[in-house]
XYZ file of N, CA and C in Angstrom:
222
model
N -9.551 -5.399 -4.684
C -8.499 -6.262 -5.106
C -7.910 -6.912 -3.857
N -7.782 -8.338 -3.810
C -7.450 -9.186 -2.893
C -5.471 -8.916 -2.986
N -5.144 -8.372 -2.138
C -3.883 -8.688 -1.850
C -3.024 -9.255 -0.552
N -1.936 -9.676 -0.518
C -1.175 -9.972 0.768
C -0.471 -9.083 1.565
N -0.968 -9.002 2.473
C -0.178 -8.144 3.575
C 1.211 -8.372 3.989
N 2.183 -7.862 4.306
C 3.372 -8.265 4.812
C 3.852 -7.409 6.513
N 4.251 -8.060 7.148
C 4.907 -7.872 8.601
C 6.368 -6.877 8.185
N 6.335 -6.219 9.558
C 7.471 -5.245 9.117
C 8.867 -5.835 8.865
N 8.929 -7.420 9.049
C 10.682 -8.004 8.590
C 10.797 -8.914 6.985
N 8.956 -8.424 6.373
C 8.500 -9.357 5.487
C 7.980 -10.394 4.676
N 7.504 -10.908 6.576
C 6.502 -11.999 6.820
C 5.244 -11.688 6.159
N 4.694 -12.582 5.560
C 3.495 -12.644 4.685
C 2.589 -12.965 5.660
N 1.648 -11.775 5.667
C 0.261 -11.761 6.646
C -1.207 -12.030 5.845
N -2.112 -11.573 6.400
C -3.839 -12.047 6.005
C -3.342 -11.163 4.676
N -4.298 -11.633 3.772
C -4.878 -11.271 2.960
C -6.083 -10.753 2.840
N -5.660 -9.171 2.359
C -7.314 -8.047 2.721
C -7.421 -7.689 1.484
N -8.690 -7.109 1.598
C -9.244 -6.280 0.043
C -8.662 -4.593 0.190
N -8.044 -4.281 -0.768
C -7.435 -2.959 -0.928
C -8.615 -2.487 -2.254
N -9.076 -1.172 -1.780
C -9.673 -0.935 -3.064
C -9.812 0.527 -3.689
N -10.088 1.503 -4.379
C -9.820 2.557 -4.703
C -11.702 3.071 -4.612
N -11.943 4.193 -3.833
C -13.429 4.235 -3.585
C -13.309 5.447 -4.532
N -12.550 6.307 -4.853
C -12.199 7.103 -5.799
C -11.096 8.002 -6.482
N -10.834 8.843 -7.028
C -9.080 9.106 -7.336
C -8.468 8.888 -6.409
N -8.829 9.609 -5.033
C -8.003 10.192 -4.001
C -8.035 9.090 -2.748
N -8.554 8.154 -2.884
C -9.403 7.471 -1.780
C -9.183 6.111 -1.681
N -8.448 5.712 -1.040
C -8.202 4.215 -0.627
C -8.525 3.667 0.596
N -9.093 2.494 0.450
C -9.592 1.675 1.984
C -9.413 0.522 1.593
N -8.446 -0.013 2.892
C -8.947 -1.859 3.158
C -9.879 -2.434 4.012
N -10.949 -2.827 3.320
C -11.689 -3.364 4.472
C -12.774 -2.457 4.317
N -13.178 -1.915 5.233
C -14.009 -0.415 5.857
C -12.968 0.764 5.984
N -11.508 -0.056 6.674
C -10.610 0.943 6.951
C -10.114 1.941 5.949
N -9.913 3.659 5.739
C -9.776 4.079 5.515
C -8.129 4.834 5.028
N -7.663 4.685 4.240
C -5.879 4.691 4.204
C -6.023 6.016 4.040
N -4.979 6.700 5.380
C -4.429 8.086 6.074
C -3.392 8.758 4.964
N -2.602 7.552 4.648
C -1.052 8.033 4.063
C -0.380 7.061 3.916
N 0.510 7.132 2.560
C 1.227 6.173 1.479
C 2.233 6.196 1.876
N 3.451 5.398 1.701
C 5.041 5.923 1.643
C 5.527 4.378 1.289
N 6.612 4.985 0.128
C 7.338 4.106 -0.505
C 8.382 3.505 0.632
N 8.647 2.181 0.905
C 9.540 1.583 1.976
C 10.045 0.037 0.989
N 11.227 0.401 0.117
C 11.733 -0.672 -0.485
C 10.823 -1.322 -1.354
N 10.779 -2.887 -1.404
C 9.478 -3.236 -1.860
C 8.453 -3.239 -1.705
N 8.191 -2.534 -0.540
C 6.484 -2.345 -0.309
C 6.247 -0.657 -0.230
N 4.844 -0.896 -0.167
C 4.181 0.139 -0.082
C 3.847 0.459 1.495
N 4.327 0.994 2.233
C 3.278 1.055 3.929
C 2.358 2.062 3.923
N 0.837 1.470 3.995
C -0.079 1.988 4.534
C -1.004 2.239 5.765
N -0.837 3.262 6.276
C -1.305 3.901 7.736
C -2.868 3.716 7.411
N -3.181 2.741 8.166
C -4.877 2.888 8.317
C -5.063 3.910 9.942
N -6.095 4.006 10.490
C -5.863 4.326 12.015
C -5.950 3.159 12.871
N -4.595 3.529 13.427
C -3.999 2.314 14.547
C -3.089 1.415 13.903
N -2.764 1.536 13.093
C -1.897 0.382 12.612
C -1.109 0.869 10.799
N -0.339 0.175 10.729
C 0.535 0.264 9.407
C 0.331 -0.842 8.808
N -0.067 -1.272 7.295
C -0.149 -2.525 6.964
C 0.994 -2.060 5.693
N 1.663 -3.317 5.200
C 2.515 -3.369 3.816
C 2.142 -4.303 2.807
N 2.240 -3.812 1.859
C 1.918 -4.423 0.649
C 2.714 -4.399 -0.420
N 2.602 -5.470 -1.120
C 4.161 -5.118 -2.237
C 3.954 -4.290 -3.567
N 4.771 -3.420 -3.768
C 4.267 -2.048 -4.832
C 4.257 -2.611 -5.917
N 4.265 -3.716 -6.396
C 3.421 -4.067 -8.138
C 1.741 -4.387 -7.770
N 1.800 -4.797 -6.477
C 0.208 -4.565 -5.825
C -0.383 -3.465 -5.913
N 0.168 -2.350 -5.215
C -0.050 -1.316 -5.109
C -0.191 -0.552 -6.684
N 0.736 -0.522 -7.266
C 0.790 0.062 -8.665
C -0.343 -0.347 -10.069
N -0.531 -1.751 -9.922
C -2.028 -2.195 -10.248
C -3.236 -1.866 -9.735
N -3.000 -1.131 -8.579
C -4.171 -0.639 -8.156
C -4.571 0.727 -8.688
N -3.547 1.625 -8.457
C -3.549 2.648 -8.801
C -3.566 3.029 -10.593
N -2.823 2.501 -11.305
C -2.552 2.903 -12.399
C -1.724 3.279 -12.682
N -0.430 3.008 -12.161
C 0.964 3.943 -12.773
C 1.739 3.277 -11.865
N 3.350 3.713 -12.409
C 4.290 2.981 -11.530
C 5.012 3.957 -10.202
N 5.116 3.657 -9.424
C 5.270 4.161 -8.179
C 7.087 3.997 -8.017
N 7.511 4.063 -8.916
C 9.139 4.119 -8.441
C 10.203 4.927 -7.940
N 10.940 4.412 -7.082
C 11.137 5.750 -6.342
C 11.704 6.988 -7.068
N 12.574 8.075 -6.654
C 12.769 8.685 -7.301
C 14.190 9.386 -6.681
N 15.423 9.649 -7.107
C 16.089 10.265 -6.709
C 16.166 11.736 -6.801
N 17.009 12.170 -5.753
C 16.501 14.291 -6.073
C 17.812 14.372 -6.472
N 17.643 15.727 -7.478
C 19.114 16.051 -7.881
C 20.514 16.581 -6.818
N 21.591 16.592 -7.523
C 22.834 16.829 -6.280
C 22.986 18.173 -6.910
């Protein structure tokens, strides 16, 4: 799935292929995604060497479910 990348102040970067190689398993590119984390409207993903962002209705179409955050109880 072709999506847009975003810069860490929200600048709209290249557009890469994000794709699901299986449940557990995400890569853009060749690159291999380390680790997820919810950051506002995007999603930041740690490839090695770098962090790319993507916006989580991107992300959530990819995956299958909605990714919203979640508050912990007081």
């Amino acid at each position: 799935m072709l999506v847009t990348t975003y810069d860490l102040d929200g600048t709209p970067g290249p557009t890469l292929d994000l794709r699901r190689v299986d449940p557990v398993t995400l890569v853009i590119g060749q690159e291999p995604v380390l680790a997820v984390a919810h950051w506002g409207m995007y999603m930041a993903l740690t490839l090695p060497g770098r962090l790319v962002l993507v916006r989580v209705a991107d992300y959530e179409r990819l995956v299958g479910y909605r990714c919203a955050p979640y508050q912990l109880p007081r």
